[in-house]
XYZ file of C-alpha atoms in Angstrom:
773
model
C -7.865 -180.716 -68.792
C -9.436 -178.692 -65.950
C -11.610 -181.631 -64.924
C -8.562 -183.899 -64.905
C -6.575 -181.535 -62.705
C -9.573 -181.062 -60.401
C -9.879 -184.820 -60.038
C -6.187 -185.203 -59.224
C -6.479 -182.475 -56.598
C -9.532 -184.193 -55.092
C -7.766 -187.585 -54.957
C -4.742 -185.945 -53.361
C -6.939 -184.259 -50.775
C -8.529 -187.589 -49.854
C -5.256 -189.499 -49.669
C -3.323 -186.770 -47.892
C -6.023 -184.916 -45.999
C -3.749 -184.424 -42.990
C -1.326 -182.301 -45.053
C -1.901 -178.505 -44.962
C -1.102 -176.607 -48.164
C -0.084 -173.190 -46.859
C 0.780 -171.447 -50.127
C -1.035 -171.740 -53.437
C -0.531 -169.656 -56.570
C -3.663 -169.555 -58.697
C -2.546 -168.438 -62.151
C -5.169 -167.023 -64.484
C -4.153 -165.795 -67.960
C -0.646 -164.725 -66.883
C 1.299 -163.026 -69.680
C 3.963 -161.068 -67.804
C 5.300 -160.197 -64.373
C 2.546 -157.659 -63.634
C -0.132 -160.269 -64.293
C 1.663 -162.700 -62.020
C 1.953 -160.560 -58.891
C -1.680 -159.431 -59.157
C -3.081 -162.926 -59.717
C -2.385 -164.271 -56.222
C -0.792 -163.330 -52.914
C 1.689 -166.226 -53.104
C 2.589 -165.870 -56.784
C 6.258 -165.144 -57.540
C 7.809 -164.314 -60.939
C 11.087 -165.786 -62.163
C 13.123 -163.333 -64.251
C 15.948 -165.767 -64.977
C 16.878 -165.977 -68.666
C 16.362 -169.324 -70.407
C 14.199 -170.472 -67.506
C 11.430 -171.750 -69.794
C 11.919 -174.718 -72.070
C 11.482 -174.449 -75.839
C 7.771 -174.059 -76.584
C 6.909 -173.602 -72.884
C 4.753 -170.488 -72.219
C 5.962 -167.589 -70.095
C 3.201 -168.365 -67.571
C 5.535 -171.135 -66.283
C 7.621 -168.327 -64.731
C 4.756 -167.618 -62.322
C 4.403 -169.961 -59.345
C 5.052 -170.158 -55.629
C 8.556 -169.446 -54.350
C 9.059 -173.078 -53.326
C 7.903 -174.404 -56.709
C 10.223 -172.045 -58.624
C 13.204 -172.972 -56.445
C 12.638 -176.648 -57.234
C 12.779 -175.737 -60.932
C 16.106 -173.957 -60.472
C 15.040 -170.324 -60.032
C 16.782 -169.007 -56.911
C 15.482 -166.163 -54.775
C 17.931 -163.709 -56.363
C 16.212 -164.311 -59.717
C 12.651 -163.853 -58.452
C 10.345 -160.846 -58.330
C 8.238 -160.984 -55.175
C 7.078 -157.492 -54.109
C 5.707 -157.243 -50.593
C 3.292 -154.913 -48.803
C 4.700 -152.263 -46.474
C 3.747 -149.105 -44.584
C 5.358 -145.873 -43.431
C 4.360 -143.532 -40.584
C 3.844 -140.079 -42.070
C 2.646 -138.406 -38.867
C 3.445 -139.807 -35.443
C 3.158 -137.339 -32.549
C 3.963 -139.029 -29.261
C 1.280 -139.616 -26.640
C 1.175 -136.909 -23.983
C -0.959 -135.370 -21.219
C -0.201 -131.740 -21.980
C -2.502 -128.808 -22.600
C -3.470 -130.411 -25.905
C -3.299 -134.097 -24.955
C -2.585 -136.745 -27.580
C -4.217 -140.088 -26.866
C -3.817 -141.923 -30.224
C -0.647 -142.534 -32.208
C 0.280 -142.587 -35.032
C -1.939 -139.992 -36.671
C -1.221 -140.770 -40.336
C -0.042 -143.980 -42.040
C 0.724 -144.640 -45.692
C 0.301 -148.273 -46.827
C 1.539 -149.743 -50.111
C -0.313 -153.029 -50.517
C 0.171 -155.871 -52.926
C -3.266 -157.300 -53.868
C -4.141 -160.193 -51.591
C -1.126 -159.671 -49.303
C -2.014 -157.877 -46.069
C 0.090 -155.551 -43.939
C -0.155 -154.763 -40.229
C 0.737 -151.673 -38.207
C 0.262 -150.875 -34.522
C -1.917 -148.085 -33.132
C -1.362 -147.092 -29.502
C -4.007 -145.479 -27.287
C -3.594 -144.054 -23.788
C -6.298 -142.303 -21.787
C -4.988 -138.868 -20.933
C -5.737 -137.260 -17.598
C -7.690 -134.046 -17.768
C -9.007 -134.508 -21.314
C -11.529 -131.685 -22.043
C -15.233 -132.564 -21.690
C -18.280 -130.941 -23.298
C -21.643 -131.823 -21.694
C -24.950 -130.878 -23.260
C -27.985 -131.310 -20.965
C -31.107 -132.147 -23.009
C -34.251 -132.088 -20.857
C -37.860 -133.143 -21.344
C -39.983 -130.078 -20.375
C -43.364 -131.790 -20.330
C -45.625 -131.255 -17.330
C -44.548 -134.506 -15.657
C -40.988 -133.101 -15.328
C -42.100 -130.046 -13.341
C -40.302 -130.960 -10.118
C -37.167 -131.991 -12.046
C -36.857 -128.555 -13.661
C -36.818 -126.892 -10.225
C -33.805 -128.999 -9.248
C -32.012 -128.599 -12.591
C -32.189 -124.786 -12.226
C -29.737 -125.068 -9.337
C -27.577 -127.927 -10.693
C -25.302 -126.016 -13.062
C -22.601 -125.392 -10.459
C -22.785 -128.965 -9.138
C -22.521 -130.520 -12.606
C -19.543 -128.342 -13.551
C -17.811 -129.089 -10.239
C -18.318 -132.798 -10.866
C -16.806 -132.414 -14.372
C -13.863 -130.430 -12.980
C -13.020 -133.406 -10.800
C -12.431 -135.181 -14.110
C -10.842 -132.354 -16.131
C -9.872 -128.715 -15.780
C -11.471 -127.916 -19.111
C -15.234 -128.549 -18.977
C -18.199 -126.866 -20.637
C -21.932 -127.292 -20.177
C -24.931 -126.405 -22.332
C -28.701 -126.821 -22.185
C -31.543 -127.738 -24.537
C -35.147 -128.811 -24.097
C -37.826 -130.712 -25.976
C -41.459 -131.839 -25.741
C -42.876 -133.328 -28.969
C -44.309 -132.490 -32.361
C -47.110 -129.938 -32.109
C -49.625 -131.905 -34.149
C -52.281 -134.408 -33.232
C -52.071 -136.950 -31.659
C -48.826 -135.883 -29.955
C -50.106 -132.509 -28.695
C -53.557 -131.141 -27.890
C -54.105 -128.653 -30.738
C -57.197 -127.008 -29.279
C -56.552 -123.247 -29.729
C -57.203 -122.559 -26.057
C -54.823 -125.333 -25.025
C -52.169 -124.033 -27.378
C -52.368 -120.625 -25.716
C -52.493 -121.913 -22.131
C -51.848 -125.633 -22.089
C -51.151 -126.019 -18.389
C -53.802 -126.873 -15.748
C -55.776 -124.035 -14.180
C -53.801 -124.106 -10.943
C -50.548 -123.377 -12.837
C -49.876 -119.701 -13.365
C -47.004 -119.941 -15.838
C -46.122 -122.474 -18.501
C -45.207 -122.474 -22.154
C -46.863 -124.070 -25.198
C -45.578 -127.385 -26.456
C -42.654 -127.350 -28.917
C -40.419 -129.826 -30.726
C -36.860 -128.898 -29.708
C -35.330 -125.664 -28.433
C -31.612 -124.936 -28.013
C -31.319 -122.788 -24.885
C -27.616 -122.396 -24.065
C -24.499 -123.143 -26.107
C -21.631 -124.881 -24.356
C -19.997 -122.627 -21.769
C -17.758 -122.915 -18.707
C -19.785 -120.245 -16.826
C -22.063 -122.046 -14.356
C -23.819 -118.778 -13.463
C -24.908 -118.310 -17.038
C -26.148 -121.895 -17.105
C -28.236 -121.291 -13.981
C -29.576 -117.986 -15.334
C -30.627 -119.439 -18.671
C -32.202 -122.535 -17.136
C -34.019 -120.450 -14.493
C -35.832 -118.644 -17.321
C -37.295 -121.917 -18.582
C -40.903 -122.844 -17.856
C -42.481 -126.230 -17.966
C -44.811 -126.976 -20.880
C -48.450 -127.596 -20.042
C -48.601 -130.495 -22.462
C -50.269 -133.280 -20.431
C -49.874 -135.909 -23.132
C -46.917 -138.282 -22.862
C -44.063 -136.573 -24.798
C -41.920 -138.898 -26.888
C -40.087 -136.539 -29.260
C -36.641 -137.080 -27.783
C -34.989 -138.617 -30.849
C -35.762 -135.463 -32.851
C -33.976 -133.396 -30.190
C -30.951 -135.722 -29.974
C -30.575 -135.666 -33.771
C -30.581 -131.856 -33.910
C -28.172 -131.574 -30.986
C -25.821 -133.985 -32.792
C -25.869 -132.403 -36.277
C -26.028 -128.710 -35.276
C -22.449 -128.700 -33.950
C -21.660 -125.050 -34.699
C -24.738 -123.810 -32.857
C -24.324 -126.166 -29.920
C -20.644 -125.273 -29.655
C -19.115 -128.750 -29.645
C -15.330 -128.539 -29.311
C -12.504 -130.952 -30.098
C -13.192 -132.663 -26.777
C -14.996 -135.607 -25.222
C -18.638 -134.944 -26.036
C -21.387 -136.064 -23.665
C -25.107 -135.587 -24.253
C -27.264 -136.112 -21.133
C -30.850 -136.945 -22.092
C -33.311 -136.601 -19.177
C -36.902 -137.855 -19.530
C -39.592 -139.923 -17.851
C -41.209 -141.122 -21.123
C -40.386 -143.327 -24.069
C -39.585 -142.151 -27.586
C -40.984 -142.159 -31.097
C -38.930 -143.356 -34.074
C -39.107 -143.440 -37.875
C -42.586 -144.294 -39.125
C -44.470 -142.965 -36.102
C -44.843 -139.594 -37.811
C -47.507 -141.118 -40.072
C -49.919 -140.918 -37.126
C -49.697 -137.145 -37.480
C -49.788 -137.190 -41.315
C -46.006 -136.532 -41.463
C -44.691 -138.662 -44.340
C -41.346 -137.037 -45.260
C -38.423 -139.056 -43.818
C -35.957 -137.350 -41.498
C -33.011 -135.995 -43.524
C -30.473 -135.936 -40.666
C -29.639 -132.250 -41.266
C -29.607 -129.215 -38.983
C -32.819 -127.152 -39.066
C -32.316 -124.708 -36.185
C -33.544 -121.152 -36.743
C -33.588 -118.767 -33.814
C -32.571 -121.791 -31.728
C -35.770 -123.711 -32.573
C -36.222 -126.850 -34.646
C -38.282 -125.540 -37.574
C -38.961 -128.876 -39.308
C -40.478 -130.619 -36.295
C -43.961 -130.796 -37.839
C -42.683 -131.495 -41.392
C -40.125 -134.303 -41.019
C -40.657 -137.748 -39.493
C -38.731 -138.906 -36.441
C -35.245 -140.305 -37.184
C -34.625 -144.033 -37.207
C -32.400 -145.591 -34.561
C -29.841 -146.397 -37.274
C -29.774 -142.771 -38.465
C -29.320 -141.543 -34.912
C -26.518 -144.013 -34.144
C -24.720 -142.997 -37.338
C -24.908 -139.263 -36.626
C -23.826 -139.684 -32.997
C -20.870 -141.789 -34.146
C -19.899 -139.350 -36.918
C -19.859 -136.473 -34.419
C -18.204 -138.447 -31.581
C -21.095 -137.836 -29.197
C -21.711 -140.252 -26.325
C -25.324 -140.159 -25.085
C -26.218 -140.760 -21.441
C -29.907 -141.651 -21.045
C -30.965 -140.434 -17.587
C -34.492 -141.854 -17.403
C -36.966 -142.925 -14.746
C -37.363 -146.503 -13.627
C -40.582 -147.075 -15.603
C -38.845 -146.670 -18.974
C -35.277 -147.773 -18.245
C -35.737 -151.136 -20.048
C -36.818 -149.318 -23.213
C -33.682 -147.167 -23.187
C -31.433 -150.113 -22.359
C -32.665 -151.745 -25.579
C -31.968 -148.476 -27.411
C -28.485 -148.274 -25.860
C -27.527 -151.689 -27.242
C -27.993 -150.268 -30.773
C -25.986 -147.074 -30.133
C -22.249 -147.648 -29.501
C -20.697 -145.810 -26.550
C -23.984 -144.993 -24.798
C -25.102 -145.506 -21.194
C -28.399 -145.664 -19.282
C -28.929 -144.427 -15.711
C -32.040 -144.486 -13.525
C -33.204 -140.975 -12.709
C -34.922 -140.261 -9.411
C -38.444 -138.834 -9.508
C -37.141 -135.245 -9.103
C -33.732 -135.602 -10.865
C -31.885 -135.030 -7.587
C -29.355 -137.765 -8.408
C -28.395 -136.438 -11.826
C -24.841 -135.430 -10.816
C -23.903 -138.847 -9.466
C -25.609 -140.456 -12.453
C -23.485 -138.407 -14.890
C -20.295 -139.256 -12.999
C -21.046 -142.980 -13.059
C -22.014 -142.971 -16.730
C -18.895 -141.022 -17.720
C -16.643 -143.453 -15.863
C -18.357 -146.375 -17.610
C -18.106 -144.807 -21.081
C -14.548 -143.548 -20.820
C -13.220 -146.850 -19.473
C -14.358 -148.640 -22.640
C -12.207 -147.889 -25.686
C -13.594 -148.887 -29.095
C -11.445 -148.389 -32.178
C -13.209 -148.579 -35.524
C -13.016 -147.270 -39.085
C -15.352 -145.250 -41.246
C -16.484 -146.336 -44.703
C -13.787 -148.397 -46.417
C -12.752 -148.160 -50.075
C -14.083 -150.948 -52.255
C -12.126 -154.240 -52.122
C -10.364 -153.260 -48.875
C -10.688 -155.204 -45.607
C -9.579 -154.191 -42.103
C -9.297 -156.354 -38.981
C -8.130 -155.521 -35.457
C -6.229 -157.378 -32.761
C -6.698 -155.736 -29.359
C -3.960 -156.077 -26.726
C -5.577 -154.626 -23.603
C -3.946 -153.400 -20.400
C -5.342 -156.331 -18.406
C -3.467 -158.778 -20.636
C -6.478 -159.936 -22.643
C -6.217 -160.290 -26.428
C -9.165 -160.261 -28.855
C -9.609 -160.064 -32.624
C -12.513 -158.769 -34.698
C -13.764 -156.172 -37.142
C -13.128 -153.440 -34.545
C -10.825 -153.077 -31.540
C -12.352 -153.152 -28.030
C -10.784 -152.917 -24.567
C -12.733 -152.590 -21.303
C -11.820 -151.221 -17.864
C -9.169 -148.905 -19.293
C -7.827 -146.583 -16.569
C -6.108 -143.209 -16.833
C -2.597 -143.549 -18.350
C -3.230 -147.189 -19.317
C -1.579 -147.839 -22.668
C -3.273 -150.302 -25.011
C -2.166 -151.534 -28.433
C -4.328 -152.279 -31.454
C -2.745 -154.221 -34.319
C -4.515 -153.068 -37.490
C -4.330 -155.403 -40.504
C -5.287 -153.983 -43.915
C -5.775 -156.055 -47.085
C -6.470 -154.838 -50.635
C -8.061 -157.664 -52.601
C -7.617 -155.995 -56.001
C -5.713 -153.144 -57.607
C -7.353 -149.825 -56.697
C -6.712 -146.122 -57.155
C -4.974 -144.321 -54.243
C -7.574 -143.788 -51.498
C -7.794 -143.236 -47.757
C -10.012 -143.898 -44.745
C -10.051 -142.931 -41.073
C -9.745 -144.914 -37.857
C -10.791 -143.349 -34.564
C -11.667 -144.243 -30.991
C -15.393 -143.771 -30.429
C -16.187 -140.839 -28.163
C -12.944 -139.041 -28.983
C -12.229 -136.597 -31.775
C -8.723 -137.842 -32.558
C -8.354 -139.764 -35.818
C -5.800 -141.909 -37.606
C -5.734 -141.441 -41.387
C -4.739 -144.475 -43.470
C -3.644 -143.772 -47.048
C -3.657 -146.762 -49.406
C -1.821 -147.421 -52.652
C -1.696 -150.789 -54.418
C 1.487 -152.347 -55.758
C 0.487 -153.799 -59.123
C 3.648 -153.411 -61.221
C 6.926 -155.312 -61.144
C 10.113 -153.392 -60.419
C 12.851 -155.347 -62.191
C 16.399 -154.059 -61.831
C 18.073 -155.368 -64.996
C 19.457 -152.831 -67.472
C 17.282 -152.256 -70.515
C 19.073 -153.813 -73.501
C 17.563 -152.950 -76.863
C 17.825 -155.368 -79.795
C 19.091 -158.047 -77.445
C 20.475 -161.252 -79.018
C 18.288 -163.136 -76.527
C 15.267 -161.577 -78.280
C 16.539 -162.429 -81.803
C 17.887 -158.888 -82.137
C 14.317 -157.577 -82.440
C 13.352 -156.724 -78.873
C 14.384 -155.908 -75.315
C 14.455 -157.872 -72.038
C 12.143 -156.929 -69.162
C 11.780 -159.130 -66.095
C 13.303 -162.058 -67.986
C 11.005 -162.023 -71.039
C 11.224 -160.321 -74.390
C 9.347 -157.201 -75.375
C 9.349 -157.255 -79.159
C 9.883 -154.355 -81.490
C 7.074 -153.326 -83.796
C 6.562 -155.868 -86.558
C 7.885 -158.846 -84.584
C 6.222 -161.446 -82.383
C 6.968 -164.687 -80.582
C 8.531 -165.702 -77.288
C 11.949 -164.610 -78.556
C 10.586 -162.109 -81.135
C 11.404 -164.688 -83.796
C 8.239 -164.156 -85.857
C 7.952 -161.297 -88.311
C 4.333 -160.218 -88.324
C 4.240 -158.330 -91.604
C 0.903 -156.636 -92.254
C -0.873 -158.425 -89.397
C -0.875 -156.902 -85.943
C 0.254 -158.835 -82.909
C -3.280 -158.682 -81.590
C -4.692 -160.323 -84.727
C -2.169 -163.143 -84.533
C -2.846 -163.658 -80.840
C -6.622 -163.781 -81.334
C -6.149 -166.487 -83.969
C -4.764 -168.690 -81.183
C -7.625 -167.996 -78.773
C -10.919 -169.855 -78.623
C -13.812 -167.610 -77.535
C -11.292 -164.955 -76.401
C -9.929 -167.412 -73.846
C -6.365 -168.328 -72.906
C -3.844 -168.450 -75.729
C -3.654 -172.045 -77.022
C -5.641 -173.062 -73.912
C -2.444 -172.614 -71.890
C -0.936 -175.779 -73.401
C 0.893 -174.382 -76.390
C 2.628 -171.431 -78.017
C 1.100 -169.089 -80.535
C 3.646 -168.776 -83.298
C 2.544 -166.405 -86.042
C -1.132 -167.172 -85.338
C -0.791 -170.987 -85.103
C -0.781 -173.001 -81.883
C 2.192 -175.294 -81.318
C 1.004 -177.663 -78.594
C 3.449 -178.721 -75.890
C 4.559 -182.275 -75.315
C 3.309 -183.266 -71.870
C 5.786 -184.637 -69.340
C 3.204 -187.038 -67.931
C 2.645 -188.730 -71.278
C -0.595 -186.996 -72.202
C -1.224 -186.265 -75.842
C -2.293 -182.631 -76.299
C -3.868 -181.666 -79.607
C -6.544 -179.548 -81.274
C -6.578 -176.228 -83.103
C -6.292 -174.416 -79.774
C -4.518 -177.234 -77.843
C -7.851 -177.745 -76.146
C -7.891 -181.552 -76.308
C -6.008 -184.373 -74.645
C -6.455 -188.101 -74.174
C -6.756 -188.052 -70.366
C -9.495 -185.550 -69.486
C -12.421 -187.987 -69.568
C -14.648 -189.403 -66.873
C -13.174 -192.092 -64.650
C -14.744 -195.325 -63.450
C -13.041 -197.541 -60.886
C -10.022 -195.254 -61.200
C -9.682 -195.878 -64.927
C -10.224 -193.482 -67.807
C -13.429 -194.506 -69.617
C -13.616 -197.471 -67.255
C -10.833 -199.195 -69.201
C -13.344 -200.035 -71.939
C -12.931 -197.160 -74.341
C -10.758 -194.329 -75.621
C -10.740 -190.710 -74.472
C -11.155 -188.203 -77.262
C -11.205 -184.517 -76.264
C -13.167 -185.042 -73.052
C -15.590 -187.678 -74.411
C -15.367 -191.454 -74.083
C -15.600 -193.543 -77.264
C -16.648 -196.946 -75.889
C -15.721 -200.420 -77.095
C -18.514 -202.256 -79.001
C -19.862 -204.148 -75.982
C -19.840 -201.184 -73.556
C -21.802 -197.972 -73.140
C -22.528 -194.937 -70.885
C -20.496 -191.780 -70.233
C -17.562 -193.648 -68.703
C -18.042 -196.930 -70.649
C -18.842 -198.548 -67.323
C -21.831 -200.633 -68.480
C -22.116 -203.730 -70.613
C -24.627 -203.394 -73.406
C -27.714 -205.354 -72.226
C -31.474 -204.801 -72.166
C -32.599 -207.845 -70.177
C -33.726 -205.839 -67.163
C -35.433 -203.243 -69.364
C -37.898 -205.592 -71.093
C -41.519 -205.706 -69.992
C -43.707 -208.808 -69.886
C -44.274 -208.486 -73.639
C -40.539 -208.442 -74.346
C -40.388 -204.776 -75.414
C -37.562 -202.560 -74.145
C -38.898 -199.834 -71.823
C -42.341 -200.285 -73.435
C -41.119 -198.207 -76.359
C -41.198 -195.077 -74.173
C -37.633 -194.763 -72.924
C -34.074 -195.881 -73.456
C -32.141 -198.583 -71.653
C -28.909 -197.355 -70.033
C -26.791 -199.659 -67.905
C -29.665 -202.162 -68.004
C -32.071 -199.623 -66.399
C -34.907 -197.797 -68.153
C -34.606 -194.024 -68.496
C -38.266 -193.182 -69.128
C -39.810 -190.267 -70.928
C -41.237 -187.481 -68.797
C -44.185 -188.675 -66.719
C -43.682 -192.418 -67.162
C -42.600 -194.559 -64.247
C -39.896 -197.160 -63.953
C -39.117 -199.993 -64.142
C -40.653 -200.418 -67.633
C -42.181 -197.006 -68.497
C -45.663 -198.535 -68.614
C -47.690 -196.066 -66.564
C -47.987 -192.313 -66.727
C -49.978 -190.889 -63.836
C -49.432 -187.281 -64.891
C -50.333 -187.702 -68.571
C -53.659 -186.240 -69.815
C -56.545 -188.671 -70.479
C -56.793 -189.839 -74.117
C -60.617 -190.186 -73.870
C -61.702 -186.781 -75.255
C -59.081 -186.888 -78.027
C -60.170 -190.299 -79.381
C -63.964 -189.962 -78.839
C -64.630 -189.395 -82.608
C -62.658 -192.572 -83.371
C -64.668 -194.591 -80.845
C -67.885 -193.346 -82.503
C -66.836 -194.406 -85.987
C -65.238 -197.710 -84.901
C -68.071 -198.765 -82.613
C -71.197 -197.244 -84.190
C -70.234 -196.174 -87.776
C -71.291 -192.573 -87.148
C -69.537 -189.304 -86.490
C -67.096 -187.081 -88.408
C -64.630 -189.947 -89.137
C -67.220 -192.466 -90.343
C -66.115 -192.220 -94.006
C -62.362 -192.600 -93.390
C -62.255 -194.198 -89.968
C -59.244 -196.482 -90.548
C -57.143 -193.618 -91.869
C -58.060 -191.110 -89.151
C -57.812 -193.551 -86.264
C -54.508 -195.312 -86.954
C -53.367 -194.874 -83.324
C -56.057 -197.322 -82.212
C -54.382 -200.542 -83.293
C -57.349 -202.751 -82.410
C -60.797 -202.450 -80.859
C -63.446 -204.778 -79.423
C -67.225 -204.345 -78.999
C -68.360 -205.787 -75.647
C -71.572 -206.058 -73.665
C -69.762 -204.703 -70.590
C -66.329 -203.084 -70.229
C -66.124 -203.031 -66.431
C -65.622 -200.027 -64.169
C -61.801 -199.481 -64.091
C -60.550 -196.394 -65.956
C -63.802 -196.086 -67.875
C -64.229 -193.242 -70.369
C -67.622 -191.626 -70.936
C -67.963 -189.221 -73.855
C -70.904 -187.896 -75.939
C -71.205 -188.647 -79.666
C -72.758 -186.558 -82.421
C -76.220 -188.014 -81.639
C -75.990 -186.786 -78.082
C -75.591 -190.319 -76.751
C -73.086 -191.351 -74.086
C -70.394 -193.758 -75.331
C -68.731 -195.925 -72.679
C -65.266 -197.334 -73.488
C -61.773 -198.089 -72.151
C -58.460 -196.979 -73.734
C -55.573 -199.380 -73.055
C -52.138 -197.944 -73.890
C -49.952 -200.361 -75.860
C -46.162 -200.351 -76.195
C -44.814 -197.493 -78.271
C -45.804 -193.894 -78.762
C -49.558 -193.146 -78.585
C -50.691 -196.681 -79.449
C -53.997 -197.898 -77.959
C -56.477 -200.767 -77.791
C -60.131 -199.741 -77.370
C -62.834 -201.762 -75.543
C -66.243 -200.312 -76.535
C -69.533 -201.015 -74.797
C -72.127 -202.226 -77.321
C -75.060 -200.160 -76.057
C -74.949 -196.408 -75.807
C -76.902 -194.428 -73.255
C -79.236 -192.286 -75.363
C -82.047 -190.007 -74.104
C -85.696 -191.086 -75.025
C -87.266 -189.286 -78.108
C -89.991 -186.709 -77.424
C -93.819 -187.735 -77.518
C -95.128 -185.686 -80.451
C -98.811 -186.458 -79.838
C -98.552 -185.481 -76.224
C -96.748 -182.303 -77.121
C -99.323 -181.339 -79.839
C -102.335 -182.362 -77.702
C -101.009 -180.543 -74.741
C -100.346 -177.480 -76.844
C -103.906 -177.473 -78.353
C -105.496 -178.110 -74.979
C -103.422 -175.394 -73.459
C -104.385 -172.893 -76.161
C -108.105 -173.805 -75.821
C -107.970 -173.561 -72.079
C -106.258 -170.212 -72.241
C -108.881 -168.960 -74.771
C -111.768 -170.164 -72.597
C -110.212 -168.557 -69.597
C -109.827 -165.281 -71.475
C -113.512 -165.356 -72.614
C -114.630 -166.112 -69.095
C -112.594 -163.243 -67.753
C -114.010 -160.924 -70.431
C -117.574 -161.978 -69.587
C -117.030 -161.425 -65.907
C -115.602 -157.985 -66.517
C -118.470 -156.857 -68.821
C -121.135 -158.246 -66.458
C -119.546 -156.458 -63.572
C -119.472 -153.200 -65.543
C -123.202 -153.536 -66.528
C -124.106 -154.197 -62.931
C -122.278 -151.076 -61.869
C -124.206 -148.992 -64.480
C -127.545 -150.424 -63.385
C -126.832 -149.693 -59.762
C -125.904 -146.183 -60.657
C -129.156 -145.698 -62.567
C -131.237 -146.924 -59.689
C -129.478 -144.591 -57.371
C -130.174 -141.570 -59.615
C -133.788 -142.560 -59.998
C -134.404 -142.511 -56.279
C -133.163 -138.956 -56.071
C -136.020 -137.517 -58.357
C -139.309 -135.911 -56.924
C -141.839 -137.097 -59.557
C -144.435 -139.757 -58.879
C -143.662 -143.284 -59.300
C -146.444 -143.612 -61.994
C -144.945 -141.034 -64.298
C -141.915 -141.521 -66.293
C -140.329 -138.149 -66.815
C -138.708 -139.456 -69.875
C -141.924 -140.640 -71.509
C -143.603 -138.472 -74.207
C -147.107 -139.233 -75.505
C -147.911 -140.080 -79.045
C -150.533 -137.202 -79.483
C -150.608 -133.517 -78.909
C -153.745 -131.587 -77.734
C -154.189 -128.071 -79.103
C -156.741 -125.674 -77.525
C -158.715 -123.281 -79.806
C -159.194 -120.052 -77.988
C -162.202 -119.130 -80.039
C -164.067 -122.325 -79.181
C -166.761 -121.659 -76.633
C -167.844 -125.186 -76.212
C -171.138 -124.744 -77.855
């Protein structure tokens, strides 16, 4: 049914595309008046009795006002709650001692989901609105000359502010950078006396120091600033974002009042932002909280620099407008920063800050002449848009209100439109002009219940004496059910009976019937459709169309599916049954690897049309059928005993002297020989013809005699070589011993004729008594 209605809507859009449909009621599971008014902004409920026809669901009471009037439900019988607002606090604009620049101050809005409501907010710049100015100065060595001038500027700055307002305050703070490498020279001697030798007085580097809270006493400003010394830090200081963040979030210590808040940032260097702290081994992100103790930023060396987004958020939350008074060499950097921070200005500072007063005046005029109205965080499912009607006659719309060149006492109007997309709990949000502390509180409630004015009649005859009437429909007493409470439930609960009429917890009887005691009674359609099914989910019209006809005029529609006549096919019965264009040269339809639809092959994955003959992405069959090629061509291999049974996918094979070179397979068999063959795919699934080359490529057998002879010869040669080596070694050792002997012999003192080692064979013994006679 949904597809049928979608098609009718599409056809209508094509035929009548010049017609604009301004109001549409999208009904989704509407059971009563409350469901109706929350289902669409243009939905209206008819509370007229007997409005629905017998068997027609109560959801027919929910439609657009025009549609219901055509069906006979007049405006007096409709429930159509609207969105509205009331002003709960609306002090008039004035320029008194406590000027009021924004009105109203509090609005209560009661919103119907999807239906917006608009109220007007008026803003007028008051003359003499109080101003707080906090002067935040870079005290690095390069700003030495500037500090001398600033020490005498307190009176001039206050006088300039008093030209704008009678109530002005001024404060002072200073910064350098984080006192860790590489931002500051951490040599102990440099930390004690960081300035050059020619300087007699200076102070060590520091992160941020609050010097003077906001005051209207220019003498005190001059006294406190005159006590300040320049820091001897010669490195380029870029810790300004740390200082701005602390000045923004430490409101009590700075002394910010309920006034216009200006922060003048004076420097001749750029700035570090989130992530740069890693260079100094500082990994903890900035938490956006106040960490001033004894007027010094104590977390300078522990927390990373803030991100630009964090800074913009905190400045906006505290209504602080920064003025970046910087030197010409870095003005482009701060202009880029200013584009990301609403209500900020950039001025070029002279080399000695002598033009700071005129710079502040110009920046203040620029900031105060631009009025930006915006909201804080919105509740979920709430949208706000603005239409700005400026004093110069210009009109603009957007997600915030903006007017430029607004002069003193110029009155501008912002039309604020608020929409709640869904029912929500009572909540509120604030709207405020940036740079000002005044706010407009918007309280929101959603209108999600019908307020019908008929008297409650119990046991009404209209409800079969078993229920009451509310907004035109019956609320049944316990134990009864039905559109007119005509069904007695008995032991079953109403919920059980209702669920019996729902398919997959969907709409009751698919929205096309009534659930009577747990059974769907399908409606008779006015357009002639036949609605049927257990849940009234089927009809005879919700099928695919072809040439503007259901099922192409060649079939019947049965519950969303076409049942085609014998000679037709496809989803809309648009094709004659024929396979002439699907047959290949062999007369087979789609080569047995696809189906023929509308005379065109729908091939299996990988195969190409028109006949599903080739598959470029399919894996090669060569490795898979190598054992079959071995048994079919050479009667060897693992399938040799049951080759015909194991290789049934190879329908036929041929042994050839040569198989050519196209798509040749080359696989090894069990004898380590290369088989060369071609696999031709036949029609059908995994059917092949094999062409096998007669001769295999086998490696030559080894020469046994050569191997044995070589081995014996090698062993003999190695043995001979070993004997030769042994002989050479022993001969060399004998020669060494002989040479040693000869050398020892030459060292003795006996004659060459006597061998000291020789002993005679006889021994001569002398008889002492023998006289020789």
